[in-house]
Amino acid sequence: MLHDFDERLVLDDAKKQHVIYDEHIVRYRFAAGLARGKKILDIACGSGYGTNILSEAGAESAIGVDADEDVVAKARSEYKRGNLEFCLGDAQNLTYEDKSFDMVSSFETIEHLQDVKSYLGEISRLVKDKGLALISTPNREVSKEENPFHLKEYNYDEFLVLLRGYFEYVEILEQGNGITSYIAPRLFNKNGECVTMYITNKPEPVYFLALCSHSPIDIESIVLPVASINPAALRNLYDNPGMKAVNNLYKLLIRIPGMKRLLSFARKRID
């Protein structure tokens, strides 16, 4: 069963101004690039925004499943498309026939479940032999298991070994966050596509996104760098009261004779 805590992302204007929005959206944008013409099951779909993205991307069918009756009802009322459906269901005991789906997605779910074996067994059972399962989870080495509502988190090796117990072929991608500086055509009134991406000072990934299959995965043909750039989130960071207080303190300090040179020296020592 799921943990009592509800970490589902419900989209609203406030949420869209924080990095948590991008963390969720970028996974579905990645999956959307693989969705065209496929029968897709989205397990633990929550409010349904992600399943809707897969539907819009040209899936033959996109079914979102969640254990919460209220969020399923909300998703049904919020998103309506001919190839889109939302159903009540238990991620650890689903009723669909074997090999029913070309793609199964399940993001930020495994860490909330008590019966991980049944959950992965269901995904393995439902995906076609040449199909693909996309499963994401936080990186324990970064999160330090500080979220009290996660039952179990994994590092890279643990996650890989676990998934290989259910799929012969597993590729694990890395997901992280960072401040982005970009050059693009005038795209502020619509969604833009990231063509080239350079990552500097690369840290440990915050999340893992696993691609799993019963057949070999042609990783080169399906994986492109995907980024969600959110200027509003950066603006929120700059507008943070703590950030403003530090900035104002700095402006006061550099007015003190000799302080600017001292601060410059201290920064060089840190660098």
mmCIF file of C-alpha atoms in Angstrom:
data_model
loop_
_atom_site.group_PDB
_atom_site.id
_atom_site.type_symbol
_atom_site.label_atom_id
_atom_site.label_comp_id
_atom_site.label_asym_id
_atom_site.label_seq_id
_atom_site.Cartn_x
_atom_site.Cartn_y
_atom_site.Cartn_z
ATOM 1 C CA MET A 1 0.000 0.000 0.000
ATOM 2 C CA LEU A 2 1.006 3.636 -0.378
ATOM 3 C CA HIS A 3 2.303 5.628 2.547
ATOM 4 C CA ASP A 4 -0.267 7.901 4.186
ATOM 5 C CA PHE A 5 1.516 11.075 3.053
ATOM 6 C CA ASP A 6 0.356 12.618 -0.243
ATOM 7 C CA GLU A 7 3.194 14.053 -2.321
ATOM 8 C CA ARG A 8 1.235 14.342 -5.556
ATOM 9 C CA LEU A 9 1.878 17.427 -7.656
ATOM 10 C CA VAL A 10 -1.313 19.351 -8.399
ATOM 11 C CA LEU A 11 -0.654 21.998 -11.015
ATOM 12 C CA ASP A 12 -1.513 25.595 -10.200
ATOM 13 C CA ASP A 13 0.121 28.960 -10.876
ATOM 14 C CA ALA A 14 2.022 28.911 -7.575
ATOM 15 C CA LYS A 15 3.463 25.420 -8.139
ATOM 16 C CA LYS A 16 4.636 26.378 -11.628
ATOM 17 C CA GLN A 17 6.979 28.952 -10.107
ATOM 18 C CA HIS A 18 9.036 26.396 -8.181
ATOM 19 C CA VAL A 19 11.650 23.871 -9.271
ATOM 20 C CA ILE A 20 9.521 20.966 -8.026
ATOM 21 C CA TYR A 21 7.247 21.657 -11.007
ATOM 22 C CA ASP A 22 10.143 21.252 -13.435
ATOM 23 C CA GLU A 23 11.369 18.095 -11.700
ATOM 24 C CA HIS A 24 8.029 16.440 -12.397
ATOM 25 C CA ILE A 25 7.305 17.920 -15.816
ATOM 26 C CA VAL A 26 10.694 17.109 -17.351
ATOM 27 C CA ARG A 27 10.186 13.375 -16.735
ATOM 28 C CA TYR A 28 6.904 13.417 -18.603
ATOM 29 C CA ARG A 29 8.382 15.559 -21.387
ATOM 30 C CA PHE A 30 11.069 12.918 -21.801
ATOM 31 C CA ALA A 31 8.449 10.153 -21.861
ATOM 32 C CA ALA A 32 6.362 12.163 -24.329
ATOM 33 C CA GLY A 33 9.181 11.877 -26.853
ATOM 34 C CA LEU A 34 8.645 8.102 -26.822
ATOM 35 C CA ALA A 35 4.843 8.117 -26.687
ATOM 36 C CA ARG A 36 3.649 8.430 -30.279
ATOM 37 C CA GLY A 37 1.577 5.468 -31.428
ATOM 38 C CA LYS A 38 2.019 3.550 -28.175
ATOM 39 C CA LYS A 39 -0.385 2.040 -25.671
ATOM 40 C CA ILE A 40 0.740 3.552 -22.364
ATOM 41 C CA LEU A 41 -0.023 2.866 -18.722
ATOM 42 C CA ASP A 42 0.930 5.599 -16.233
ATOM 43 C CA ILE A 43 1.013 4.081 -12.741
ATOM 44 C CA ALA A 44 0.382 6.383 -9.743
ATOM 45 C CA CYS A 45 -0.703 9.141 -12.115
ATOM 46 C CA GLY A 46 -1.908 11.464 -9.356
ATOM 47 C CA SER A 47 -3.753 14.526 -10.642
ATOM 48 C CA GLY A 48 -3.323 13.333 -14.226
ATOM 49 C CA TYR A 49 -1.307 16.166 -15.767
ATOM 50 C CA GLY A 50 1.465 13.768 -16.845
ATOM 51 C CA THR A 51 -0.829 11.183 -18.397
ATOM 52 C CA ASN A 52 -2.425 14.047 -20.290
ATOM 53 C CA ILE A 53 0.995 15.090 -21.624
ATOM 54 C CA LEU A 54 1.527 11.552 -22.943
ATOM 55 C CA SER A 55 -1.918 11.627 -24.524
ATOM 56 C CA GLU A 56 -1.206 14.956 -26.227
ATOM 57 C CA ALA A 57 2.107 13.588 -27.518
ATOM 58 C CA GLY A 58 0.288 11.164 -29.805
ATOM 59 C CA ALA A 59 -0.094 8.002 -27.749
ATOM 60 C CA GLU A 60 -2.537 5.501 -29.223
ATOM 61 C CA SER A 61 -3.966 5.304 -25.717
ATOM 62 C CA ALA A 62 -2.861 6.644 -22.337
ATOM 63 C CA ILE A 63 -4.326 5.186 -19.152
ATOM 64 C CA GLY A 64 -3.575 6.803 -15.808
ATOM 65 C CA VAL A 65 -4.030 4.634 -12.712
ATOM 66 C CA ASP A 66 -4.058 5.815 -9.109
ATOM 67 C CA ALA A 67 -5.166 4.357 -5.773
ATOM 68 C CA ASP A 68 -6.871 7.570 -4.632
ATOM 69 C CA GLU A 69 -10.493 7.788 -5.733
ATOM 70 C CA ASP A 70 -10.634 11.574 -5.289
ATOM 71 C CA VAL A 71 -7.635 12.358 -7.503
ATOM 72 C CA VAL A 72 -8.890 9.959 -10.187
ATOM 73 C CA ALA A 73 -12.229 11.790 -10.194
ATOM 74 C CA LYS A 74 -10.439 15.142 -10.411
ATOM 75 C CA ALA A 75 -8.248 13.936 -13.282
ATOM 76 C CA ARG A 76 -11.308 12.707 -15.175
ATOM 77 C CA SER A 77 -12.977 16.105 -14.848
ATOM 78 C CA GLU A 78 -9.817 18.087 -15.641
ATOM 79 C CA TYR A 79 -8.485 16.232 -18.690
ATOM 80 C CA LYS A 80 -10.665 14.905 -21.494
ATOM 81 C CA ARG A 81 -9.275 13.422 -24.704
ATOM 82 C CA GLY A 82 -10.376 10.526 -26.890
ATOM 83 C CA ASN A 83 -7.197 8.542 -26.206
ATOM 84 C CA LEU A 84 -7.081 9.337 -22.472
ATOM 85 C CA GLU A 85 -8.545 7.403 -19.548
ATOM 86 C CA PHE A 86 -8.182 7.478 -15.754
ATOM 87 C CA CYS A 87 -8.859 4.442 -13.576
ATOM 88 C CA LEU A 88 -8.777 3.481 -9.922
ATOM 89 C CA GLY A 89 -6.156 0.826 -9.236
ATOM 90 C CA ASP A 90 -3.478 -0.543 -6.920
ATOM 91 C CA ALA A 91 0.071 -0.294 -8.298
ATOM 92 C CA GLN A 92 0.901 -3.598 -6.607
ATOM 93 C CA ASN A 93 -2.101 -5.518 -7.965
ATOM 94 C CA LEU A 94 -3.330 -4.365 -11.373
ATOM 95 C CA THR A 95 -6.056 -6.084 -13.388
ATOM 96 C CA TYR A 96 -4.743 -5.685 -16.951
ATOM 97 C CA GLU A 97 -3.707 -8.688 -19.034
ATOM 98 C CA ASP A 98 -0.066 -9.669 -19.523
ATOM 99 C CA LYS A 99 1.902 -7.724 -22.156
ATOM 100 C CA SER A 100 -0.870 -5.155 -22.617
ATOM 101 C CA PHE A 101 1.283 -2.034 -22.985
ATOM 102 C CA ASP A 102 4.044 -0.712 -25.214
ATOM 103 C CA MET A 103 5.175 1.613 -22.437
ATOM 104 C CA VAL A 104 4.615 1.773 -18.686
ATOM 105 C CA SER A 105 5.611 4.906 -16.782
ATOM 106 C CA SER A 106 5.746 5.220 -13.005
ATOM 107 C CA PHE A 107 7.521 8.237 -11.568
ATOM 108 C CA GLU A 108 8.418 8.835 -7.901
ATOM 109 C CA THR A 109 6.330 5.878 -6.768
ATOM 110 C CA ILE A 110 8.595 3.020 -5.729
ATOM 111 C CA GLU A 111 9.926 4.840 -2.650
ATOM 112 C CA HIS A 112 6.377 5.066 -1.229
ATOM 113 C CA LEU A 113 5.464 1.392 -1.562
ATOM 114 C CA GLN A 114 5.669 -1.395 0.982
ATOM 115 C CA ASP A 115 5.429 -4.258 -1.515
ATOM 116 C CA VAL A 116 8.074 -3.283 -4.071
ATOM 117 C CA LYS A 117 8.351 -6.841 -5.399
ATOM 118 C CA SER A 118 4.690 -6.968 -6.388
ATOM 119 C CA TYR A 119 4.901 -3.485 -7.906
ATOM 120 C CA LEU A 120 7.880 -4.312 -10.125
ATOM 121 C CA GLY A 121 6.408 -7.710 -10.915
ATOM 122 C CA GLU A 122 3.266 -6.019 -12.205
ATOM 123 C CA ILE A 123 5.229 -3.603 -14.403
ATOM 124 C CA SER A 124 7.352 -6.451 -15.770
ATOM 125 C CA ARG A 125 4.217 -8.485 -16.485
ATOM 126 C CA LEU A 126 2.305 -5.692 -18.204
ATOM 127 C CA VAL A 127 4.962 -4.346 -20.571
ATOM 128 C CA LYS A 128 5.337 -6.049 -23.958
ATOM 129 C CA ASP A 129 8.496 -7.998 -24.790
ATOM 130 C CA LYS A 130 9.789 -5.126 -26.923
ATOM 131 C CA GLY A 131 8.146 -2.488 -24.754
ATOM 132 C CA LEU A 132 9.689 -0.040 -22.319
ATOM 133 C CA ALA A 133 9.156 0.739 -18.638
ATOM 134 C CA LEU A 134 10.182 4.128 -17.230
ATOM 135 C CA ILE A 135 10.684 4.182 -13.451
ATOM 136 C CA SER A 136 12.102 7.091 -11.438
ATOM 137 C CA THR A 137 13.176 7.523 -7.824
ATOM 138 C CA PRO A 138 15.290 9.910 -5.691
ATOM 139 C CA ASN A 139 19.022 9.294 -5.322
ATOM 140 C CA ARG A 140 19.601 8.287 -1.707
ATOM 141 C CA GLU A 141 23.177 9.610 -1.823
ATOM 142 C CA VAL A 142 21.795 13.116 -2.354
ATOM 143 C CA SER A 143 18.513 13.021 -0.447
ATOM 144 C CA LYS A 144 20.158 11.307 2.559
ATOM 145 C CA GLU A 145 16.728 9.752 3.174
ATOM 146 C CA GLU A 146 15.574 12.971 4.816
ATOM 147 C CA ASN A 147 12.016 12.640 3.518
ATOM 148 C CA PRO A 148 10.179 10.918 6.382
ATOM 149 C CA PHE A 149 7.376 9.858 4.043
ATOM 150 C CA HIS A 150 9.557 7.665 1.821
ATOM 151 C CA LEU A 151 9.647 4.074 2.978
ATOM 152 C CA LYS A 152 12.888 3.244 1.153
ATOM 153 C CA GLU A 153 15.246 5.120 -1.169
ATOM 154 C CA TYR A 154 18.067 3.727 -3.322
ATOM 155 C CA ASN A 155 21.518 4.626 -4.543
ATOM 156 C CA TYR A 156 22.556 3.848 -8.119
ATOM 157 C CA ASP A 157 23.824 0.320 -7.495
ATOM 158 C CA GLU A 158 20.859 -0.672 -5.328
ATOM 159 C CA PHE A 159 18.376 0.602 -7.891
ATOM 160 C CA LEU A 160 20.147 -1.145 -10.770
ATOM 161 C CA VAL A 161 20.358 -4.506 -8.977
ATOM 162 C CA LEU A 162 16.705 -4.287 -7.933
ATOM 163 C CA LEU A 163 15.449 -3.568 -11.455
ATOM 164 C CA ARG A 164 17.595 -6.274 -13.036
ATOM 165 C CA GLY A 165 15.662 -8.771 -10.964
ATOM 166 C CA TYR A 166 12.649 -8.026 -13.181
ATOM 167 C CA PHE A 167 14.108 -6.823 -16.494
ATOM 168 C CA GLU A 168 17.034 -8.235 -18.442
ATOM 169 C CA TYR A 169 17.917 -4.833 -19.868
ATOM 170 C CA VAL A 170 18.178 -1.698 -17.732
ATOM 171 C CA GLU A 171 19.632 1.730 -18.512
ATOM 172 C CA ILE A 172 19.656 4.365 -15.774
ATOM 173 C CA LEU A 173 19.592 8.046 -16.696
ATOM 174 C CA GLU A 174 20.438 10.885 -14.325
ATOM 175 C CA GLN A 175 18.191 13.817 -13.459
ATOM 176 C CA GLY A 176 19.421 16.947 -11.734
ATOM 177 C CA ASN A 177 18.719 20.630 -11.210
ATOM 178 C CA GLY A 178 20.770 23.717 -11.874
ATOM 179 C CA ILE A 179 20.583 27.395 -12.705
ATOM 180 C CA THR A 180 20.325 27.703 -16.475
ATOM 181 C CA SER A 181 21.485 30.452 -18.777
ATOM 182 C CA TYR A 182 20.000 30.043 -22.234
ATOM 183 C CA ILE A 183 20.009 31.611 -25.698
ATOM 184 C CA ALA A 184 16.920 30.975 -27.798
ATOM 185 C CA PRO A 185 14.518 32.582 -30.271
ATOM 186 C CA ARG A 186 11.774 34.697 -28.767
ATOM 187 C CA LEU A 187 9.899 31.909 -27.005
ATOM 188 C CA PHE A 188 8.540 33.542 -23.886
ATOM 189 C CA ASN A 189 4.922 33.107 -25.008
ATOM 190 C CA LYS A 190 5.193 29.406 -25.852
ATOM 191 C CA ASN A 191 7.096 26.247 -25.030
ATOM 192 C CA GLY A 192 10.596 25.976 -26.470
ATOM 193 C CA GLU A 193 12.743 22.992 -27.337
ATOM 194 C CA CYS A 194 16.261 22.554 -25.985
ATOM 195 C CA VAL A 195 18.581 21.554 -28.824
ATOM 196 C CA THR A 196 22.046 21.677 -27.251
ATOM 197 C CA MET A 197 22.902 21.376 -23.576
ATOM 198 C CA TYR A 198 26.176 21.863 -21.708
ATOM 199 C CA ILE A 199 26.467 20.895 -18.045
ATOM 200 C CA THR A 200 29.180 22.550 -15.969
ATOM 201 C CA ASN A 201 30.258 21.595 -12.445
ATOM 202 C CA LYS A 202 28.133 18.459 -12.678
ATOM 203 C CA PRO A 203 26.921 17.315 -9.242
ATOM 204 C CA GLU A 204 25.495 13.978 -8.166
ATOM 205 C CA PRO A 205 22.074 13.376 -9.769
ATOM 206 C CA VAL A 206 19.074 14.187 -7.603
ATOM 207 C CA TYR A 207 16.971 11.467 -9.226
ATOM 208 C CA PHE A 208 17.396 8.339 -11.307
ATOM 209 C CA LEU A 209 15.200 7.572 -14.308
ATOM 210 C CA ALA A 210 15.448 3.941 -15.351
ATOM 211 C CA LEU A 211 14.605 2.573 -18.787
ATOM 212 C CA CYS A 212 13.744 -1.116 -18.454
ATOM 213 C CA SER A 213 12.890 -3.738 -21.069
ATOM 214 C CA HIS A 214 12.782 -7.447 -21.809
ATOM 215 C CA SER A 215 14.609 -6.697 -25.083
ATOM 216 C CA PRO A 216 17.826 -4.763 -25.835
ATOM 217 C CA ILE A 217 17.447 -0.987 -25.474
ATOM 218 C CA ASP A 218 18.834 1.145 -28.299
ATOM 219 C CA ILE A 219 19.777 3.960 -25.960
ATOM 220 C CA GLU A 220 21.347 6.117 -28.672
ATOM 221 C CA SER A 221 18.140 6.235 -30.690
ATOM 222 C CA ILE A 222 15.780 7.259 -27.888
ATOM 223 C CA VAL A 223 17.711 9.406 -25.447
ATOM 224 C CA LEU A 224 18.170 13.135 -25.956
ATOM 225 C CA PRO A 225 19.008 15.669 -23.257
ATOM 226 C CA VAL A 226 15.759 17.137 -21.944
ATOM 227 C CA ALA A 227 15.567 20.269 -19.810
ATOM 228 C CA SER A 228 12.730 22.239 -18.276
ATOM 229 C CA ILE A 229 13.779 25.895 -18.034
ATOM 230 C CA ASN A 230 11.734 27.929 -15.560
ATOM 231 C CA PRO A 231 12.619 31.649 -15.290
ATOM 232 C CA ALA A 232 9.832 32.108 -12.737
ATOM 233 C CA ALA A 233 11.527 29.660 -10.351
ATOM 234 C CA LEU A 234 14.796 31.584 -10.598
ATOM 235 C CA ARG A 235 12.947 34.841 -9.999
ATOM 236 C CA ASN A 236 11.399 33.291 -6.890
ATOM 237 C CA LEU A 237 14.888 32.429 -5.667
ATOM 238 C CA TYR A 238 16.072 35.995 -6.163
ATOM 239 C CA ASP A 239 12.943 37.325 -4.440
ATOM 240 C CA ASN A 240 13.443 35.072 -1.409
ATOM 241 C CA PRO A 241 13.547 37.261 1.745
ATOM 242 C CA GLY A 242 16.701 35.528 2.971
ATOM 243 C CA MET A 243 18.450 36.127 -0.345
ATOM 244 C CA LYS A 244 17.403 39.777 -0.314
ATOM 245 C CA ALA A 245 18.657 40.189 3.260
ATOM 246 C CA VAL A 246 22.073 38.744 2.363
ATOM 247 C CA ASN A 247 22.256 40.964 -0.715
ATOM 248 C CA ASN A 248 21.392 44.073 1.310
ATOM 249 C CA LEU A 249 23.952 43.133 3.968
ATOM 250 C CA TYR A 250 26.605 42.767 1.270
ATOM 251 C CA LYS A 251 25.779 46.224 -0.085
ATOM 252 C CA LEU A 252 26.245 47.672 3.399
ATOM 253 C CA LEU A 253 29.487 45.812 4.081
ATOM 254 C CA ILE A 254 31.239 46.935 0.895
ATOM 255 C CA ARG A 255 30.740 50.566 1.956
ATOM 256 C CA ILE A 256 33.075 49.986 4.906
ATOM 257 C CA PRO A 257 36.636 51.047 4.003
ATOM 258 C CA GLY A 258 38.770 47.996 3.161
ATOM 259 C CA MET A 259 35.849 45.554 3.402
ATOM 260 C CA LYS A 260 35.441 45.115 -0.353
ATOM 261 C CA ARG A 261 39.079 44.020 -0.666
ATOM 262 C CA LEU A 262 38.705 41.679 2.324
ATOM 263 C CA LEU A 263 35.591 40.047 0.860
ATOM 264 C CA SER A 264 37.315 39.640 -2.499
ATOM 265 C CA PHE A 265 40.311 37.970 -0.803
ATOM 266 C CA ALA A 266 38.020 35.643 1.170
ATOM 267 C CA ARG A 267 36.219 34.571 -1.999
ATOM 268 C CA LYS A 268 39.512 33.774 -3.715
ATOM 269 C CA ARG A 269 40.542 31.612 -0.752
ATOM 270 C CA ILE A 270 37.223 29.721 -0.974
ATOM 271 C CA ASP A 271 37.586 29.238 -4.735
#
